Coordinates of C-alpha atoms in Angstrom, one line a residue:
Chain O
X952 CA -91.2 41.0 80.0
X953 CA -92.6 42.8 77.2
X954 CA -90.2 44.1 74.6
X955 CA -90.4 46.7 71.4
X956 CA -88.2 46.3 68.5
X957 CA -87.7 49.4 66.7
X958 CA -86.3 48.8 63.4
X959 CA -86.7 46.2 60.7
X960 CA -83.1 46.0 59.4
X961 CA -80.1 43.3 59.7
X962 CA -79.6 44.0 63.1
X963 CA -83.4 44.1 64.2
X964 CA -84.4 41.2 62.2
X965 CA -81.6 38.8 63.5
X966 CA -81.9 40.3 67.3
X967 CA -85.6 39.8 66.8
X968 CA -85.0 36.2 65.7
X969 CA -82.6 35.6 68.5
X970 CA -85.4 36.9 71.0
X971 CA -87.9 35.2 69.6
X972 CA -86.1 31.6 69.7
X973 CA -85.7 32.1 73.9
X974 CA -89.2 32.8 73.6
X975 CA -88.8 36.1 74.8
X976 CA -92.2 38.7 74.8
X977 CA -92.0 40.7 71.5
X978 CA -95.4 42.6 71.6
X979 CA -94.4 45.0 68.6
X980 CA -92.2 46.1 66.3
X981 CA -92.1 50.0 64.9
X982 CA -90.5 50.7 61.4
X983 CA -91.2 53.6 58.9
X984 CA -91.4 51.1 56.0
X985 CA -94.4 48.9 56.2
X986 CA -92.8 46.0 53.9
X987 CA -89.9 45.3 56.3
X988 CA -92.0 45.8 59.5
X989 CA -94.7 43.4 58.3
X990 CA -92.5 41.2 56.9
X991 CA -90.4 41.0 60.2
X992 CA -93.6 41.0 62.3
X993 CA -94.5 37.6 60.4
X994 CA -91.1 36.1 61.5
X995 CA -91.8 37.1 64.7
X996 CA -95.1 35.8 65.0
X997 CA -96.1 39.8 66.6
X998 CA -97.9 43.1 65.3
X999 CA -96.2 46.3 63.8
X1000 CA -96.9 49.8 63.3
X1001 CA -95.7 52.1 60.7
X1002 CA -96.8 55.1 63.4
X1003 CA -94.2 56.2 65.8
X1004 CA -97.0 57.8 67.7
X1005 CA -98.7 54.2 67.9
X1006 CA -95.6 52.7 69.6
X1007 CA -96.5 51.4 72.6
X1008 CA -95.4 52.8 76.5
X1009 CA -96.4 49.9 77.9
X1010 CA -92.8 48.0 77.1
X1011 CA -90.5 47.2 80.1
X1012 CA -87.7 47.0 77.2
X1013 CA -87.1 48.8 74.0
X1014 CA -84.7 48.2 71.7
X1015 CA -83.4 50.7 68.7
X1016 CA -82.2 48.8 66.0
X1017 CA -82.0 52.0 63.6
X1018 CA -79.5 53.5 61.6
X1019 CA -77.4 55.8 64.3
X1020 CA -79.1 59.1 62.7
X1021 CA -82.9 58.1 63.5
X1022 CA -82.2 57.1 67.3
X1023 CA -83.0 60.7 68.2
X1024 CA -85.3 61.8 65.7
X1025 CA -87.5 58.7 66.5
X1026 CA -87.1 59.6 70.4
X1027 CA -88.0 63.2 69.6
X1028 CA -91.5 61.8 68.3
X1029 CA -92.4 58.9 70.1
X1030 CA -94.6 58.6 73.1
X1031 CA -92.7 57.6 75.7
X1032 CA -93.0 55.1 79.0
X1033 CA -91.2 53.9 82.1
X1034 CA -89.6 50.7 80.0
X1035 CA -86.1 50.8 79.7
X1036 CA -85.0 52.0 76.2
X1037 CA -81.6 50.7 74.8
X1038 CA -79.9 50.6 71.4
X1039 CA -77.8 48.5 70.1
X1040 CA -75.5 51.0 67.6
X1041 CA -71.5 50.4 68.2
X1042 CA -70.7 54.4 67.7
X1043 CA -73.4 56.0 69.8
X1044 CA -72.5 57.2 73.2
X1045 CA -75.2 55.9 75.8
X1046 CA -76.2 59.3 76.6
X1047 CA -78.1 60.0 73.6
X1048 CA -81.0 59.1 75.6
X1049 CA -80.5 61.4 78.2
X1050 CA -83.6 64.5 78.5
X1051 CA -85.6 61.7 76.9
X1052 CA -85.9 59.0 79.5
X1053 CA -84.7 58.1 83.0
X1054 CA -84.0 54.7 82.3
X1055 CA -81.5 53.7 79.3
X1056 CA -78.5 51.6 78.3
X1057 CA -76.8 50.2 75.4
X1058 CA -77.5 46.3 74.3
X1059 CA -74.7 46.1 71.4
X1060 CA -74.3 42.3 69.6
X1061 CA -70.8 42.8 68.0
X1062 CA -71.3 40.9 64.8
X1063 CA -72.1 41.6 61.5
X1064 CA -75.9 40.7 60.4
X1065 CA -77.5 40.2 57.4
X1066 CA -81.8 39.7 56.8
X1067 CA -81.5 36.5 55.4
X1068 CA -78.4 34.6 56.5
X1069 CA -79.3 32.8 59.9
X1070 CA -76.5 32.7 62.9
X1071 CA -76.6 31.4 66.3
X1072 CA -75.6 33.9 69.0
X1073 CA -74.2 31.9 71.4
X1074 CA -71.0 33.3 70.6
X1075 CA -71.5 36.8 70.1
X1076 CA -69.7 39.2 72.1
X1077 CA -72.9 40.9 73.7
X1078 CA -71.9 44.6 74.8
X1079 CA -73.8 46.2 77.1
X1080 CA -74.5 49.5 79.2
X1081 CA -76.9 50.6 81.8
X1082 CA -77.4 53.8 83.0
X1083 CA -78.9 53.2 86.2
X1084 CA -77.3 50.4 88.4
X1085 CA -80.6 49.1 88.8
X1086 CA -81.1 48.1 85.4
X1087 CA -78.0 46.0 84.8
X1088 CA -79.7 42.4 85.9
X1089 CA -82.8 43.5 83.8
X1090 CA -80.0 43.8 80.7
X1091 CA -77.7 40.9 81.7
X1092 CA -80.6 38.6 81.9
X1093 CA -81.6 38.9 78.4
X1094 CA -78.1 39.1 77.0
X1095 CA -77.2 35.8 78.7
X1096 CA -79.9 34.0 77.6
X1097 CA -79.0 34.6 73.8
X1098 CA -75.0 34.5 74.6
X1099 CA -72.3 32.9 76.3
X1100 CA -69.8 36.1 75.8
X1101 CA -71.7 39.1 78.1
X1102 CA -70.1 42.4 79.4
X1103 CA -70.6 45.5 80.4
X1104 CA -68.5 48.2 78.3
X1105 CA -68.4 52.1 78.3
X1106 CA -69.3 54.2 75.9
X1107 CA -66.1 55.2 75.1
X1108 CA -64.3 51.4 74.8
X1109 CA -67.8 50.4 72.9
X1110 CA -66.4 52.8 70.2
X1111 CA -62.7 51.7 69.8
X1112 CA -64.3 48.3 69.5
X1113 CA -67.1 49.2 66.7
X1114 CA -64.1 51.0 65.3
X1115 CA -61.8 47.9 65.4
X1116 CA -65.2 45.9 64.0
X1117 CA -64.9 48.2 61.1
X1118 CA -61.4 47.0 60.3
X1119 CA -62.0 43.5 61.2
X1120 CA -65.2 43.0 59.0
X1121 CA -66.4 45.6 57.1
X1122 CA -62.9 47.0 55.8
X1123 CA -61.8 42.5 55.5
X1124 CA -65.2 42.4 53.2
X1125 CA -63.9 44.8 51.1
X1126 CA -60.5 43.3 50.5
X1127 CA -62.5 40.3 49.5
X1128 CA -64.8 42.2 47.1
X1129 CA -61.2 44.1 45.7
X1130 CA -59.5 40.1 45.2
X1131 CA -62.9 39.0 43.6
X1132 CA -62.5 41.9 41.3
X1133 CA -59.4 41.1 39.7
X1134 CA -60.2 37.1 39.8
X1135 CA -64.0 38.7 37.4
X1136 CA -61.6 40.2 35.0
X1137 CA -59.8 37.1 34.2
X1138 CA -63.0 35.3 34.1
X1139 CA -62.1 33.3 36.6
X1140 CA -64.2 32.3 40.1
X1141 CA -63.6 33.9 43.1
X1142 CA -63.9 31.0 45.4
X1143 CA -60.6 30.0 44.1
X1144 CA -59.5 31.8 47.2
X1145 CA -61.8 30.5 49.4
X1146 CA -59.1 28.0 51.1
X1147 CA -56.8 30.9 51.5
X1148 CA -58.9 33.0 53.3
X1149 CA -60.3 30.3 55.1
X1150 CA -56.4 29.5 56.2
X1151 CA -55.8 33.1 56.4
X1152 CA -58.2 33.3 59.7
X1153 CA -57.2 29.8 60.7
X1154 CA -53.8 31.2 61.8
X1155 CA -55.0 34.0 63.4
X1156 CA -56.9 32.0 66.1
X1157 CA -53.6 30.9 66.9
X1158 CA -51.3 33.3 66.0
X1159 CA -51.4 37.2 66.6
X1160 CA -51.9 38.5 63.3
X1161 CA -49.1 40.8 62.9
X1162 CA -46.6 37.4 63.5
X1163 CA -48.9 35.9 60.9
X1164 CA -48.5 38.2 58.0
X1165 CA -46.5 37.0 54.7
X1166 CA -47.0 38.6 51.3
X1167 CA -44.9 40.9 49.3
X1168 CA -45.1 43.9 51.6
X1169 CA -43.6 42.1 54.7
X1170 CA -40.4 41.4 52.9
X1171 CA -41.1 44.9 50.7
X1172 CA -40.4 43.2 48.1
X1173 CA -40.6 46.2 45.3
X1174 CA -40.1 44.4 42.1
X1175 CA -43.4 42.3 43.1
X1176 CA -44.9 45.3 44.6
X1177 CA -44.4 47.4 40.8
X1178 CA -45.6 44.3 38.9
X1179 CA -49.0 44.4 40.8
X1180 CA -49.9 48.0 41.1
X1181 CA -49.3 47.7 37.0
X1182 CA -51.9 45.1 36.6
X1183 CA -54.3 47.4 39.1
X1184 CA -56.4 49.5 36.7
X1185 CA -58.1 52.3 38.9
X1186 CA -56.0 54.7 40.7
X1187 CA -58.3 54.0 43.9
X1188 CA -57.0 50.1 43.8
X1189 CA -53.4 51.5 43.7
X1190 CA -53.7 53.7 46.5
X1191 CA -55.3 51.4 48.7
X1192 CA -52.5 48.8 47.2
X1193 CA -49.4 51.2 48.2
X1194 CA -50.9 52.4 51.6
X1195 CA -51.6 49.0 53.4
X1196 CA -48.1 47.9 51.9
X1197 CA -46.3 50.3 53.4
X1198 CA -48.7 49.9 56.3
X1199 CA -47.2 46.4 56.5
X1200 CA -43.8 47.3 56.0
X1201 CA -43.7 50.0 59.2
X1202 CA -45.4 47.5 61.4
X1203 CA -42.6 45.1 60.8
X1204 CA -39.8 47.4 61.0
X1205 CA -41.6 48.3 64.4
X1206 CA -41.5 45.0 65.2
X1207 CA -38.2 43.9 64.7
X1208 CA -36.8 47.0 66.3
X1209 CA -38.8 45.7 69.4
X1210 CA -37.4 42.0 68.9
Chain D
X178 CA -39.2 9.9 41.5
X179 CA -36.3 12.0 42.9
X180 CA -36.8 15.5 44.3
X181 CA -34.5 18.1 45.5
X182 CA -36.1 21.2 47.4
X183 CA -34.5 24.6 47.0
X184 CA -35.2 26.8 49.7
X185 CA -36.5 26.0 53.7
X186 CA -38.8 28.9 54.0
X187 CA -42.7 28.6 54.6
X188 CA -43.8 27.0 51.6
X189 CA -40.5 25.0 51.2
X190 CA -41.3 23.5 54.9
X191 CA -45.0 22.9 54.4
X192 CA -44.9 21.8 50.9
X193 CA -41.9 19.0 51.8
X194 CA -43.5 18.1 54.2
X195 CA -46.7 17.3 52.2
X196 CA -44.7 15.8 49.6
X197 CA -43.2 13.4 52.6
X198 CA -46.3 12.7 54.0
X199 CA -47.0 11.2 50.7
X200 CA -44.0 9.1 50.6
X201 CA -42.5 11.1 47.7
X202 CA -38.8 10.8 47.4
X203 CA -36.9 14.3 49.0
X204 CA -33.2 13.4 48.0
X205 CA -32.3 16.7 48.3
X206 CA -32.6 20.1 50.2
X207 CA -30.5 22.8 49.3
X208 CA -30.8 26.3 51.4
X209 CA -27.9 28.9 52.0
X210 CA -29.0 28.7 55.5
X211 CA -27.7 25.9 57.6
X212 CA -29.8 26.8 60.7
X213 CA -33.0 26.3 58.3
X214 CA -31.5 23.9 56.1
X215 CA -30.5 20.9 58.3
X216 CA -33.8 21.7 60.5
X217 CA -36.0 21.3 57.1
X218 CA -34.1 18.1 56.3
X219 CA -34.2 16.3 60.0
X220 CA -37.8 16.7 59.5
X221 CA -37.9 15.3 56.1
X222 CA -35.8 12.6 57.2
X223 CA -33.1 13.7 53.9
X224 CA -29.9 15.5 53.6
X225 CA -29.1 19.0 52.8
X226 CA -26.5 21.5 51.1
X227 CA -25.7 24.7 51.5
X228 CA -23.2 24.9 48.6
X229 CA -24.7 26.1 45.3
X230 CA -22.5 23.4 43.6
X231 CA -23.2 20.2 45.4
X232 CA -26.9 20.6 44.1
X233 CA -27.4 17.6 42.9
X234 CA -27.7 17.0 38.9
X235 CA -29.1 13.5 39.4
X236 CA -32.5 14.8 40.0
X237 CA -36.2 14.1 38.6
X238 CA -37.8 17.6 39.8
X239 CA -36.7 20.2 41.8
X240 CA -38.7 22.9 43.0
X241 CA -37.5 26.4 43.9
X242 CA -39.4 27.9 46.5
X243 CA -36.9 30.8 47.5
X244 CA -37.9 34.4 47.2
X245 CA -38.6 35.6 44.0
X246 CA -35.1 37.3 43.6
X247 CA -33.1 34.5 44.6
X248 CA -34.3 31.8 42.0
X249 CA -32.6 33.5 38.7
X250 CA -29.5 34.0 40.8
X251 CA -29.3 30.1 42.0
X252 CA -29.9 29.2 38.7
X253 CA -26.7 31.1 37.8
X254 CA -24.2 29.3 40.0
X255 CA -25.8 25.6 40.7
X256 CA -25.1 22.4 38.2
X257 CA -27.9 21.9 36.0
X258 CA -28.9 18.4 35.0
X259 CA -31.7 17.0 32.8
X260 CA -34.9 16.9 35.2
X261 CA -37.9 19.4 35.3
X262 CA -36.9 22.6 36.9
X263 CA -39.9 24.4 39.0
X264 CA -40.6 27.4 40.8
X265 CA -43.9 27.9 43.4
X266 CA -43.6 31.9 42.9
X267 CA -47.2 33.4 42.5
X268 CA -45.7 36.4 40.4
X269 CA -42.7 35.0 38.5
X270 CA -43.3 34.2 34.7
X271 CA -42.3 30.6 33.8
X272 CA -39.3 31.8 31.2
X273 CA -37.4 32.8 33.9
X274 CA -35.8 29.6 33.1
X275 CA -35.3 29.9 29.8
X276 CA -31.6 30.0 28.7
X277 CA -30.6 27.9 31.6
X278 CA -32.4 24.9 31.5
X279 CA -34.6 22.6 28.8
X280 CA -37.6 21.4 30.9
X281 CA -39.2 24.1 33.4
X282 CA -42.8 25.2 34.6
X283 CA -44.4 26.4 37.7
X284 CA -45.6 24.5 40.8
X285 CA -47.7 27.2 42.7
X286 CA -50.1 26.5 45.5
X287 CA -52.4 28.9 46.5
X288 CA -52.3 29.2 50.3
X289 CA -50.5 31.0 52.7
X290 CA -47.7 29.4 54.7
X291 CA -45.9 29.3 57.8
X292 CA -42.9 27.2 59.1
X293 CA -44.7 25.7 62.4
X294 CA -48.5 25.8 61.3
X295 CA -49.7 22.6 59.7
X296 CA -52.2 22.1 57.8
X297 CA -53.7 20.0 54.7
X298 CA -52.7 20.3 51.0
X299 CA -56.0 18.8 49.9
X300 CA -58.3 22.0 49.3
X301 CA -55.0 24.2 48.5
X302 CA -55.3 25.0 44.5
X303 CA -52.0 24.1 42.6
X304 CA -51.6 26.0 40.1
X305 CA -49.0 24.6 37.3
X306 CA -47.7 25.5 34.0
X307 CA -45.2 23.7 32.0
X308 CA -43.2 24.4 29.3
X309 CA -42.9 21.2 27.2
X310 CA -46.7 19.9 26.5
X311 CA -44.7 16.2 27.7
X312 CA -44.2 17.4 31.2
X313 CA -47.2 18.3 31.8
X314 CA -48.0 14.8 32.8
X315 CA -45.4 14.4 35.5
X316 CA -46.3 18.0 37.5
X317 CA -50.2 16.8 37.4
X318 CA -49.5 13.4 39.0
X319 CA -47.2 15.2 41.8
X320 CA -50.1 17.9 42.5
X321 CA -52.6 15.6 42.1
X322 CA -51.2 13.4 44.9
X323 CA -51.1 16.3 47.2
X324 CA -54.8 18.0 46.1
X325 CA -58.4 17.9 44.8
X326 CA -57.9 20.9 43.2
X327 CA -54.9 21.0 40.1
X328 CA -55.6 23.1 37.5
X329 CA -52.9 24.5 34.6
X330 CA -53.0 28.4 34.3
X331 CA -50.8 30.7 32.3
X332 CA -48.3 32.8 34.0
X333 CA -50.4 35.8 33.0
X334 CA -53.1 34.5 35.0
X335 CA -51.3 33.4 37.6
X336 CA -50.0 37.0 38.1
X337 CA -53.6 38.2 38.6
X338 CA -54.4 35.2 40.7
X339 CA -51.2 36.3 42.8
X340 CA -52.9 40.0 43.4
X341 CA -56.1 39.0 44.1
X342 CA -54.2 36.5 47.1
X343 CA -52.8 39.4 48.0
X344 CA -55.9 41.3 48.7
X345 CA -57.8 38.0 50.0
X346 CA -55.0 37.0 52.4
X347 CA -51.9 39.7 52.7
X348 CA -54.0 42.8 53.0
X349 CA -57.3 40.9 55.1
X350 CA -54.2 40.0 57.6
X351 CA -53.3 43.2 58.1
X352 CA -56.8 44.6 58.4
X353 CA -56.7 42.0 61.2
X354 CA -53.8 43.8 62.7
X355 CA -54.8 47.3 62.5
X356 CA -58.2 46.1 64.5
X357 CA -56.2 44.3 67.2
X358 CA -53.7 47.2 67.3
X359 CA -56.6 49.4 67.9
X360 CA -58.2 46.9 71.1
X361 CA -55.0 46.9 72.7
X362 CA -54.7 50.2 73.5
X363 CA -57.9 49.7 75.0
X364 CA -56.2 46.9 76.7
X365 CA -58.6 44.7 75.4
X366 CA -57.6 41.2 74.2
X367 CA -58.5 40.9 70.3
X368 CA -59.9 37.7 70.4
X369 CA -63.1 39.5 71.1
X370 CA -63.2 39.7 67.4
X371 CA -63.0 36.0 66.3
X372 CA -66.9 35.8 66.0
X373 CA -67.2 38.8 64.0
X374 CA -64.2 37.6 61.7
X375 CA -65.5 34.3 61.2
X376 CA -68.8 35.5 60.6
X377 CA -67.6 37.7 57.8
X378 CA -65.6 34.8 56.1
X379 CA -69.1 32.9 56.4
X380 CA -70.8 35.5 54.5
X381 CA -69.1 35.2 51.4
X382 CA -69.3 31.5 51.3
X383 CA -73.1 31.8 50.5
X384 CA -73.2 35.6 49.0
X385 CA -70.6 37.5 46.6
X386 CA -68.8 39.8 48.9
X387 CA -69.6 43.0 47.1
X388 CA -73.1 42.1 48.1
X389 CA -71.8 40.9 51.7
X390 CA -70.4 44.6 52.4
X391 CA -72.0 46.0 56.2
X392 CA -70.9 49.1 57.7
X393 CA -70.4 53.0 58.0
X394 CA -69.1 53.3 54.8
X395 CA -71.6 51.6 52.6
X396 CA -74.1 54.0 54.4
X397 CA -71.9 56.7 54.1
X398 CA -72.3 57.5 57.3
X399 CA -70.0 60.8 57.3
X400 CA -70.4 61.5 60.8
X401 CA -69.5 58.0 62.3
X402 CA -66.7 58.1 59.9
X403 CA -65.7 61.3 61.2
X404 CA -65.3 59.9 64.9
X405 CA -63.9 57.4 63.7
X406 CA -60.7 59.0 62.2
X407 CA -60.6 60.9 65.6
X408 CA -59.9 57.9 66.8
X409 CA -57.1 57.1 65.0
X410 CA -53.7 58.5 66.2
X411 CA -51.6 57.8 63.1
X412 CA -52.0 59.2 59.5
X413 CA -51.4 56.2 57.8
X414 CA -54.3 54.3 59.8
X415 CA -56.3 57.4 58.6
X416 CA -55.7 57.5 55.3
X417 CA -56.2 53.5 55.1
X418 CA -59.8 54.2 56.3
X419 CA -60.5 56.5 54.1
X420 CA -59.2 55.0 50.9
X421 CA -60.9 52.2 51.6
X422 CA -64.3 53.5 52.7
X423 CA -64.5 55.5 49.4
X424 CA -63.8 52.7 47.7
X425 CA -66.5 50.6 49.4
X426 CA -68.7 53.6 48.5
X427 CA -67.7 54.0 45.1
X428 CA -68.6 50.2 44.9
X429 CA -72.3 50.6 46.3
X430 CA -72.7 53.5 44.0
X431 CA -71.7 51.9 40.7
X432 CA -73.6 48.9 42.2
X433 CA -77.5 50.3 42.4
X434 CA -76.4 52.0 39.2
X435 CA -76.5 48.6 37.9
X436 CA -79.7 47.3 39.8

């Protein structure tokens, strides 16, 4: 099987590497920026091209690995074969392919990637979507050689869950980068917390996460509450302070009216 | 050594019971609660109280770990004697023993607690301050006993520390939350999200989060943003996304301003 990466970002490089450890076919890669697709194309032991009309249409799988904006505009402008063409973005419905090409799908890791950290994917929730019946073993059997966690999803669910991702990782990052913020200030290292966080997700693999919750906000504790949104100095920090509190505070009144 | 615990919340349950585990002596627990009280002290193998005035005054140490409102009023209406009088609140200044008693400080670990969830005090920070330089001595050899990681902080910084937990544990559990709330309605079980989570907390192990930060909003992606808050049902969740993704924008901004 002979597969095309388009893209040289997080996602492509560590999909790439994933592929490329089950000694899977990559015969190119496509990206716009030649540092990043040569660089990639080293890792991968394979050849790039920097011209979309160079990419090849003799793939029998291509995967997009762009951000969501350039899927179409790359599709608009790239010769195109009888391969099947997938991509693996957590927000685009499946049918952006659709006028384009006859065979498509969606092959969506759901994880969060970075170009130079490694990570195995045996435990990556691999999300996938075919549009024709016929290609779901062709999908399947390259998901399941990288993964242990394999399913098939619509477009639709594949959205609440990039959504919930966003929450989960991206939006948890940010608290992290807020906490390390206010430890900088004081001159004092962030990895102080590093146990707590580390505990924080510990209980969550055993506990849902709205029975796990402590803090101020839970018992609405307003004289703590005041105290901390004094020590916050930019009105952004506040806000985001006073709305997940009071986020807090409604689930557990929710909760206990349920009880 | 004899203690005497106030309170038989979380971190009165866990802390005893790390303090027993190391064979210190619990003479002592005091909680208004009997329910909570006699349960904390069956498994601390010790008696309990729950009159203010049979506190002991025979006592070497006794640690409040109530709610932050509750500690001045205990100290109101309980028999004090002439031990060292601590509190493990994050956000209450060490004075709030002055007037009432001669030797006081703070006794704070770092970590989020729950009743029924074990787990080990030796990577947990404890933070301590003391009032009289000669106590100092007595706190550090309890703490030390119980974790690598001791250091004495100010009550100012400890404040700060406090907020940033609250960020890095309170607020990162209720991003949890808000992502499982949003798979559920899908009718899709949450733990679909562990790998992603985990990965996340990886990340900032090896890289400062602010560095760390994936997603829409550090692209500013408007238009996956904007399907995104379709997707939301409730205002609050809504304007939680979009505090926070401008904030994670503002931070990538100010960021390659600095590069």
């Amino acid at each position: 099987m002979k597969i095309v990466l388009i893209g040289s970002g997080n996602v492509a490089t560590q999909l790439g590497l994933a592929l490329y450890r089950k000694n899977f076919n990559i015969v190119q890669i496509y990206s716009r920026t030649k540092v990043s697709a040569s660089l990639l194309a080293d890792r991968l032991h394979t050849s790039y091209v920097t011209d979309i009309k160079k990419i090849t249409t003799e793939a029998d799988l291509l995967i997009f690995s762009v951000k969501d904006s350039a899927i179409e505009s790359i599709l608009k402008k790239m010769p195109l074969g009888q391969g099947l063409y997938v991509h693996t973005a957590g927000s685009v419905p499946m049918d952006i392919f659709t006028g384009y090409v006859q065979r498509y799908g969606v092959f969506y890791p759901l994880q969060t990637f970075s170009k130079n950290k490694a990570l195995s994917f045996e435990q990556i929730p691999i999300l996938l979507e075919s549009y024709n019946p016929n290609d779901e073993q062709l999908l399947y059997s390259v998901a399941e050689k990288l993964s242990k966690k394999v399913n098939f999803i619509s477009s639709v669910s594949r959205k609440h869950i990039h959504l919930s991702a966003v929450f989960a990782c991206n939006f948890t990052n940010h608290m992290y980068t807020l906490a390390a913020d206010i430890l900088e200030k004081q001159g004092i290292d962030w990895s102080l917390l590093l146990p707590l966080i580390e505990e924080t997700l510990e209980k969550v693999k055993i506990i849902p996460p709205k029975d796990a919750q402590t803090g101020p906000a839970i018992r609405y504790d307003k004289k703590v509450m005041q105290s901390h949104l004094q020590l916050l100095d930019e009105k952004i920090q506040r806000d985001i302070y006073k709305k997940i509190s009071l986020s807090i505070h409604q689930h557990a009144t929710s909760n206990s009216k349920h009880d």
